[in-house]
Amino acid sequence: MQVIACIPQISDIHTGCLTKMSSTEIFMQRLVDSRSQQAPPALLSPSIHTESEYIINSSPSPSYSPSLSSYFEEDTRSSFRNCTSRESLISTTSEKVLLMSSEQQSSVVQPLLTDLYQISMAYAYWKPNKHQELATFDLYFRKNPFGGEYTLFAGLDECLKFVRDYKFHSSDIEYLRASLPSYIESEFFDYLSTLNMNDIKIYAVPEGTVVFPRLPLMRIEGPVIKTQLIETTLLTLVNYASLVATNAARFRSAIGADKTLLEFGLRRAQGPDGGLSASKYCYLGGFDGTSNLLAGKLYGIPVKGTHAHAYVSSYESMDDLSERELCDRITGQRRPFADLCLQYLNVIGPVLKILPDETNKGELAAFISYAIAFPTNFLALVDTYDVLKSGVPNFLAVARALHECNYQAVGLRIDSGDLAYLSLEVRAKFHEISKKLNLSYMEHFTIVASNDINEDTLVSLEKQGHSIDSFGIGTHLVTCQKQPALGCVYKLVELAGSPRIKISQDIEKVTIPGRKNLFRFYGHDGKALCDLLTRIDEPEPQAAVRMLSRHPFSEQKRAYVTPTSVRSLYNLYWADGEIKYSLPTLKQIRTYVREQINELRKDHKRDLNPTPYKVSVSDDLFQFMHKLWMKNVPIGELE
Amino acid sequence: MQVIACIPQISDIHTGCLTKMSSTEIFMQRLVDSRSQQAPPALLSPSIHTESEYIINSSPSPSYSPSLSSYFEEDTRSSFRNCTSRESLISTTSEKVLLMSSEQQSSVVQPLLTDLYQISMAYAYWKPNKHQELATFDLYFRKNPFGGEYTLFAGLDECLKFVRDYKFHSSDIEYLRASLPSYIESEFFDYLSTLNMNDIKIYAVPEGTVVFPRLPLMRIEGPVIKTQLIETTLLTLVNYASLVATNAARFRSAIGADKTLLEFGLRRAQGPDGGLSASKYCYLGGFDGTSNLLAGKLYGIPVKGTHAHAYVSSYESMDDLSERELCDRITGQRRPFADLCLQYLNVIGPVLKILPDETNKGELAAFISYAIAFPTNFLALVDTYDVLKSGVPNFLAVARALHECNYQAVGLRIDSGDLAYLSLEVRAKFHEISKKLNLSYMEHFTIVASNDINEDTLVSLEKQGHSIDSFGIGTHLVTCQKQPALGCVYKLVELAGSPRIKISQDIEKVTIPGRKNLFRFYGHDGKALCDLLTRIDEPEPQAAVRMLSRHPFSEQKRAYVTPTSVRSLYNLYWADGEIKYSLPTLKQIRTYVREQINELRKDHKRDLNPTPYKVSVSDDLFQFMHKLWMKNVPIGELE
């Protein structure tokens, strides 16, 4: 084998051909290995995720160095046209994952992103000098989303950044001053303008933890004015993050660990950073990548994508091709690529029982042009005209011509029609062609499907049978069609050392009073048994010690439990004006999510009538709560 | 009558009392008029909206001047406690509405907020030097949301700002360079780094226009690389804005024009600026205000709010009150306010047939404290313990005591339970008390309801009968529960002067090719008859001239139409690198929305089986389109 480097010189026989190869051996090995690498990692496996490499993968290549641009000289652009290296075939996921706690955050996350009533209450606390009383708030939700029995907690990192950066802008103060009743004392605004969150504390379960209704996901302690002021923003940051992460985990669960799931939802998201949050938290919840470049840049998420229908429509016929040649990947020789494609279409047409004239030649030209631009990443969108009669034969002709030039096509994407049926038909054609051409890898071309896919579609596709390798999912994933809001709430549970309870005619809305700790009990199989809330000053429950766990509301529902192991779920994340706990990267959280879901018994996770997970309280907490409850519901007089 | 000014001096008999009154006459008149001012304007009336004044209204008061703070001196804080002026009673909506086209925009709206495939396509266009070909894209949707037959177009202003500010950051270029295959020429990145949108044109229907499926809401013309690059971001900015504006209009339609609708959705929105967009576009679609302070600051939307359950829970008993006095609004005399409240509770209890002991005294203390802080804006959340047995009697006792001090309470809010039943019961109690106390205004206290309200709830409340004046609506409004995405698409319709069509097995997905104009036909009653798409070079349709309008897909569906008047729907908004058209304020768009909805026949708007509005094409466009369609579907060979 021979290593060929095309040095760009006008006099070079390989004019216009640039290759930055290291060794052909590596390529040949990749050719053999490439299928095995396309399998995404097992969802529940804690192993590091290796990215599949089809479609354009925008994860910065580890071989990237800033000096790359020095390969290119001024005014040599035309010399580099139509030339490739094989380097990108060896694209692997960058291990460089940006810290989520970077300074990058949407500019709208600021103290004024809150409800007016937080400011009204702040004033009403401040006026009688009650604002420094120490309060504890619990942030929790009352019902798992999507008819399921578990939820992923997400958004903590952004909450901590918000609290860290909490500062009213002078224009905020001017706005408030002008907006509130004019009798509000100027000193109140002075107070607001210097307010920070340095004397509050935030305890929380780690981001990515599997959580359940009524568990306080965050416990916020500090002066009531401050802990109250941050309510709305914390809820905003946790609610959607947790919802969409959970949605992603459910999609992953529906399709299994061996398929690739890509989030394509930016254009349909609710607001621009709805799209950004979706990309981030879908990755956290188990997706493999996103189409969203900004998410890639900010969070280090692998970014994927190919081309749109518009690109295909932009070519009407073969005459639109201004560039018809492609350099051979190995020899560097210029090859008549467009003619090769037409030639192979005549070979492939009869095998697929279509007339070569039947395929749309604008589509073919578009495929050829795209393959010339991205010969190492050729993945064609095949449903602009007719998947089986035009898109697939055109794709295969180009794939065969690429093979002739020592490249290997990646696959195709279907964006309309009956995805199960089409994928099976397409795979059958791949099979036929790979046999006919004696190119076995062609049987395994990647089939990407995208078109209004939701969780139920995935479940149904699995039942029907299909041959899709990768799913691009947008609208239903990011907008959480099944249930577009989680419904986290933020409730006062203690003030000035005294517990508070909110009573409601709706029993689910009654709060569990007082500062509490939170423990997860595990059985001998390592699976989570139940969660237990205790009063803050109770002794911690111990492994192998039998204790009574009680339903928080129903007196009759109680059970003894002897855990094999016990985990305390809270960490102190914010105190003394700093983030106290080293925050994991997004990728680390993603791995933790898989472990967390793995800790959950299967019956809690099944899609039909899953078993509710038990969230219980200690007997001490039960007694304490019910006493307070009784006290707050006075006995009426019947007439 | 006498004007009393309390000048804050320690020696003053009115120590601690500050009033900034102009004349008592005005107040007395307001007392009489205040009810008539609480009615929000008719939805469809084009008149200027006058805000109702209950709850804390954060619209900057017109009487505000920066010198306001000079009323307050250093170290006099305690002197001003517990004292009020009546100024805020005369709070009216500020006419100062910020331009939507202000520089304020979420930091995430930037060129990299896009799908990777836009960059891949950009390169694939650039490489064969095809990128300067002139393209036309249409942005449209295929189906009205929420089972309705109309949609409001929104988001245009933000699209124009995005296009105006389009510029890749150097770190974006570095990210792309590191992420894309390494054989991509450096010149391509150089090209991207200097790229702007100065040579594209954007035609659009005005923001707030009522629109229908298949109407191109925006027509974008220019070099294909640029018009393609902005696809995802334009879709992101239009999709949710239009969806939530339409949702708001439907909520408005369900409840009628005489109720107040407030958007309270920030905490449940999909991402922080999902919340911000929701506030903005719900106002545009017909809501009267929001709880979101940042939306108030950025867009000049009236902001409303009072207090939360936590505030009520923060008081356990009357002993928690550190401040028990309130200055009389007129005389400035300090009154034993807490004692007055207790005293009136003993009067009110028997009338409402409850024991005065039965009401929660923590709740009463919270109400008293809140009334002392906001005596001119007292609106109490009454469902922390028991609406009828605790919240309402406590509220009425405080309201009666406020009256004693020459203030007038605003009303109460119910946030749980059966809203129709509770509102009627509460109103009955108001009626009883107002008769008993001979204070007729108390019968008309504002009842605000909030608790998981959606469009169907509103329809049902209207049918059942209720006595709610004002609705605070969150989750279902902002997340658009009924349909969380609109599904706008962006399709190439012309390239290099040649029309493009996208064929699909799903007929609804076939595009209408070529550059088109858009007209709305009106009948003699001023109502919209139908919309008509024409080819760009066709003569404009004329009023009183009969013409053939055709269904774009069904050959048989056609009709002659003779419009009484014709309106061309497009304006050229962006060309030569500048916004060409003076953009209306958010408030002006809101008024335009009402006019637009008014132009629509009732049968298109009804909630059950509304009549579809006709979107037709000219005969010329029909022939042109179908010829191209046939050409692109070649005849196959049956075997």
XYZ file of C-alpha atoms in Angstrom, chain B residues 352-634:
283
model
C -71.475 34.375 56.839
C -72.553 31.795 59.433
C -69.055 30.883 60.534
C -67.453 31.094 63.931
C -64.878 33.881 63.989
C -62.565 31.321 65.658
C -62.870 29.138 62.600
C -60.797 31.343 60.340
C -57.076 30.773 60.318
C -55.440 33.576 62.281
C -52.111 33.122 60.510
C -53.940 33.818 57.283
C -55.634 36.831 58.842
C -52.278 38.148 60.024
C -50.807 37.676 56.532
C -53.731 39.572 54.993
C -53.347 42.371 57.530
C -49.644 42.654 56.905
C -50.144 42.652 53.144
C -52.871 45.299 53.440
C -50.540 47.469 55.518
C -47.886 47.114 52.781
C -50.303 47.680 49.893
C -53.400 49.413 51.282
C -54.380 50.693 47.842
C -53.930 47.354 46.103
C -55.209 44.775 48.537
C -56.003 41.553 46.760
C -55.812 38.419 48.898
C -55.115 34.830 47.959
C -57.846 33.043 49.913
C -57.348 29.305 49.391
C -54.386 28.515 51.601
C -56.650 26.929 54.228
C -60.339 27.013 53.287
C -61.802 29.476 50.814
C -65.286 29.854 52.284
C -64.618 29.239 55.965
C -61.352 31.083 56.347
C -60.111 32.990 53.320
C -63.269 34.910 52.481
C -64.219 35.984 56.032
C -60.612 37.024 56.712
C -60.496 38.954 53.456
C -63.785 40.698 54.197
C -62.712 41.640 57.705
C -59.561 43.268 56.316
C -61.522 44.914 53.510
C -63.962 46.363 56.032
C -61.108 47.636 58.198
C -59.465 49.170 55.121
C -62.728 50.921 54.425
C -62.641 52.267 57.951
C -59.247 53.779 57.111
C -60.609 55.190 53.851
C -59.082 52.605 51.533
C -60.857 50.293 49.224
C -59.807 46.643 48.841
C -59.542 45.251 45.336
C -60.617 41.641 45.666
C -59.383 38.096 46.072
C -57.839 35.252 44.180
C -58.826 31.587 44.246
C -56.181 29.118 43.125
C -57.795 25.724 43.719
C -61.078 23.887 43.853
C -64.218 24.208 41.740
C -63.804 27.685 40.337
C -67.342 28.114 39.016
C -68.938 27.002 42.286
C -66.536 28.884 44.522
C -66.810 32.111 42.550
C -70.593 32.034 42.771
C -70.504 31.251 46.489
C -67.982 33.999 47.093
C -70.016 36.490 45.094
C -73.098 35.550 47.132
C -71.153 36.299 50.304
C -69.996 39.617 48.878
C -73.621 40.400 48.116
C -74.710 39.527 51.622
C -71.961 41.549 53.253
C -72.390 44.562 51.021
C -76.074 44.653 51.949
C -75.409 44.102 55.614
C -72.664 46.717 55.783
C -74.406 49.001 53.347
C -71.236 49.223 51.227
C -72.403 48.498 47.726
C -68.921 48.375 46.153
C -68.147 45.263 48.151
C -70.574 43.305 46.054
C -68.283 43.950 43.107
C -64.936 42.961 44.563
C -62.806 41.451 41.861
C -62.612 37.676 41.837
C -59.458 36.364 40.190
C -59.279 32.670 39.418
C -56.200 30.662 38.575
C -55.619 26.914 38.659
C -54.798 24.846 35.651
C -57.156 26.759 33.377
C -57.241 25.855 29.706
C -59.413 26.847 26.749
C -61.950 24.131 27.468
C -62.188 25.214 31.115
C -63.076 28.701 29.954
C -65.717 27.431 27.539
C -67.143 25.242 30.291
C -67.107 28.056 32.869
C -69.041 30.248 30.466
C -71.644 27.498 30.071
C -71.931 26.686 33.791
C -72.113 30.269 34.937
C -69.518 31.811 37.231
C -68.677 35.092 38.801
C -65.004 35.415 37.933
C -63.750 38.771 36.689
C -60.218 37.902 35.895
C -58.262 34.799 34.996
C -54.628 34.075 35.698
C -53.567 31.448 33.197
C -50.255 29.683 33.045
C -49.275 26.204 32.002
C -51.834 25.398 29.331
C -51.586 28.802 27.739
C -47.832 29.058 27.441
C -47.076 25.430 26.654
C -49.999 25.242 24.229
C -51.161 21.976 25.737
C -53.656 21.248 22.930
C -50.914 21.346 20.327
C -47.439 22.316 21.436
C -45.969 23.102 17.996
C -47.189 24.862 14.889
C -45.082 23.184 12.232
C -43.991 26.034 10.009
C -41.768 24.964 7.124
C -39.369 26.792 4.829
C -39.349 25.659 1.232
C -37.358 26.540 -1.853
C -39.761 27.705 -4.570
C -37.423 29.299 -7.095
C -33.734 29.165 -7.928
C -31.846 31.094 -10.590
C -35.139 32.235 -12.080
C -36.477 28.729 -12.382
C -39.356 27.474 -10.226
C -38.873 24.522 -7.844
C -41.436 22.092 -6.543
C -41.169 19.524 -3.782
C -43.262 16.493 -4.588
C -44.473 14.200 -1.826
C -46.622 11.117 -1.542
C -48.488 13.202 1.021
C -50.280 15.754 -1.168
C -50.365 18.353 1.602
C -46.571 18.404 1.493
C -46.348 19.389 -2.186
C -45.035 22.937 -2.445
C -46.546 25.721 -4.554
C -43.664 26.682 -6.840
C -42.370 30.075 -7.942
C -42.403 33.568 -6.509
C -45.924 34.511 -5.581
C -48.002 37.424 -4.445
C -50.729 37.229 -1.885
C -54.065 39.014 -1.775
C -57.024 39.023 0.554
C -60.486 39.529 -0.924
C -63.210 41.218 1.101
C -66.978 41.081 0.687
C -69.452 43.983 0.938
C -69.720 43.414 4.714
C -66.013 44.039 5.178
C -65.380 40.412 6.082
C -62.601 38.436 4.447
C -63.896 36.245 1.611
C -60.850 34.268 0.618
C -57.118 34.603 -0.012
C -55.545 34.334 -3.426
C -52.003 33.452 -4.410
C -50.863 34.693 -7.818
C -47.670 34.351 -9.815
C -45.344 37.252 -9.223
C -45.798 38.720 -12.701
C -49.571 38.417 -12.932
C -51.582 41.643 -12.865
C -52.920 42.410 -9.382
C -56.503 41.363 -8.822
C -58.884 44.312 -8.748
C -61.919 45.130 -6.633
C -65.233 44.518 -8.386
C -63.535 42.405 -11.064
C -64.724 38.816 -11.273
C -62.001 36.202 -11.321
C -61.548 32.462 -11.083
C -60.058 31.203 -7.839
C -58.931 27.601 -7.619
C -58.009 25.108 -4.955
C -54.258 24.569 -5.267
C -54.468 20.766 -5.388
C -58.005 19.717 -6.458
C -58.793 20.393 -10.089
C -62.548 20.315 -9.508
C -62.636 22.816 -6.673
C -62.894 26.316 -8.130
C -65.171 29.330 -7.884
C -65.634 32.761 -9.373
C -65.191 35.577 -6.934
C -65.885 39.322 -7.258
C -64.302 41.060 -4.275
C -65.668 44.331 -2.964
C -62.147 45.228 -1.989
C -58.726 43.632 -2.328
C -55.731 43.963 -0.065
C -52.209 43.053 -1.030
C -50.792 41.267 2.011
C -47.042 41.616 1.516
C -44.756 44.413 2.589
C -41.078 44.532 1.792
C -39.578 44.530 5.292
C -35.892 43.948 4.672
C -33.725 45.038 1.736
C -30.431 46.860 1.141
C -29.294 45.885 4.618
C -32.004 47.737 6.466
C -35.474 47.358 7.890
C -37.568 49.095 5.241
C -40.815 49.374 6.982
C -41.564 51.281 10.142
C -42.354 48.553 12.631
C -45.424 48.976 14.811
C -45.234 48.758 18.586
C -46.424 45.654 20.379
C -49.508 47.560 21.467
C -50.267 48.643 17.915
C -49.936 45.047 16.760
C -52.304 43.994 19.528
C -54.893 46.442 18.241
C -54.310 45.238 14.691
C -54.860 41.653 15.863
C -58.300 42.603 17.181
C -59.193 44.240 13.883
C -57.910 41.232 11.984
C -59.962 38.783 14.033
C -62.946 41.040 13.571
C -62.546 40.841 9.803
C -63.008 37.098 9.972
C -66.511 35.649 9.644
C -67.858 34.082 12.837
C -68.159 30.612 11.376
C -64.389 30.495 10.856
C -63.900 31.253 14.534
C -66.449 29.111 16.357
C -64.973 26.449 18.637
C -66.932 23.482 17.254
C -66.305 22.489 13.630
C -65.343 25.907 12.323
C -65.624 26.479 8.568
C -62.267 26.347 6.788
C -61.267 29.630 5.184
C -60.460 29.358 1.484
C -56.877 29.797 0.367
C -56.906 29.679 -3.414
C -54.593 30.173 -6.336
C -55.161 32.027 -9.583
C -55.879 29.949 -12.637
C -52.514 30.973 -14.022
C -50.694 29.729 -10.921
C -52.754 26.536 -10.905
C -51.797 25.677 -14.492
C -48.179 26.574 -13.899
C -47.935 24.509 -10.751
C -49.627 21.427 -12.126
C -47.506 21.448 -15.271
C -44.352 21.468 -13.176
C -45.786 18.807 -10.896
C -46.507 16.465 -13.817
C -43.038 17.103 -15.197
C -41.480 16.069 -11.910
C -43.425 12.836 -11.596
C -42.189 10.736 -14.526
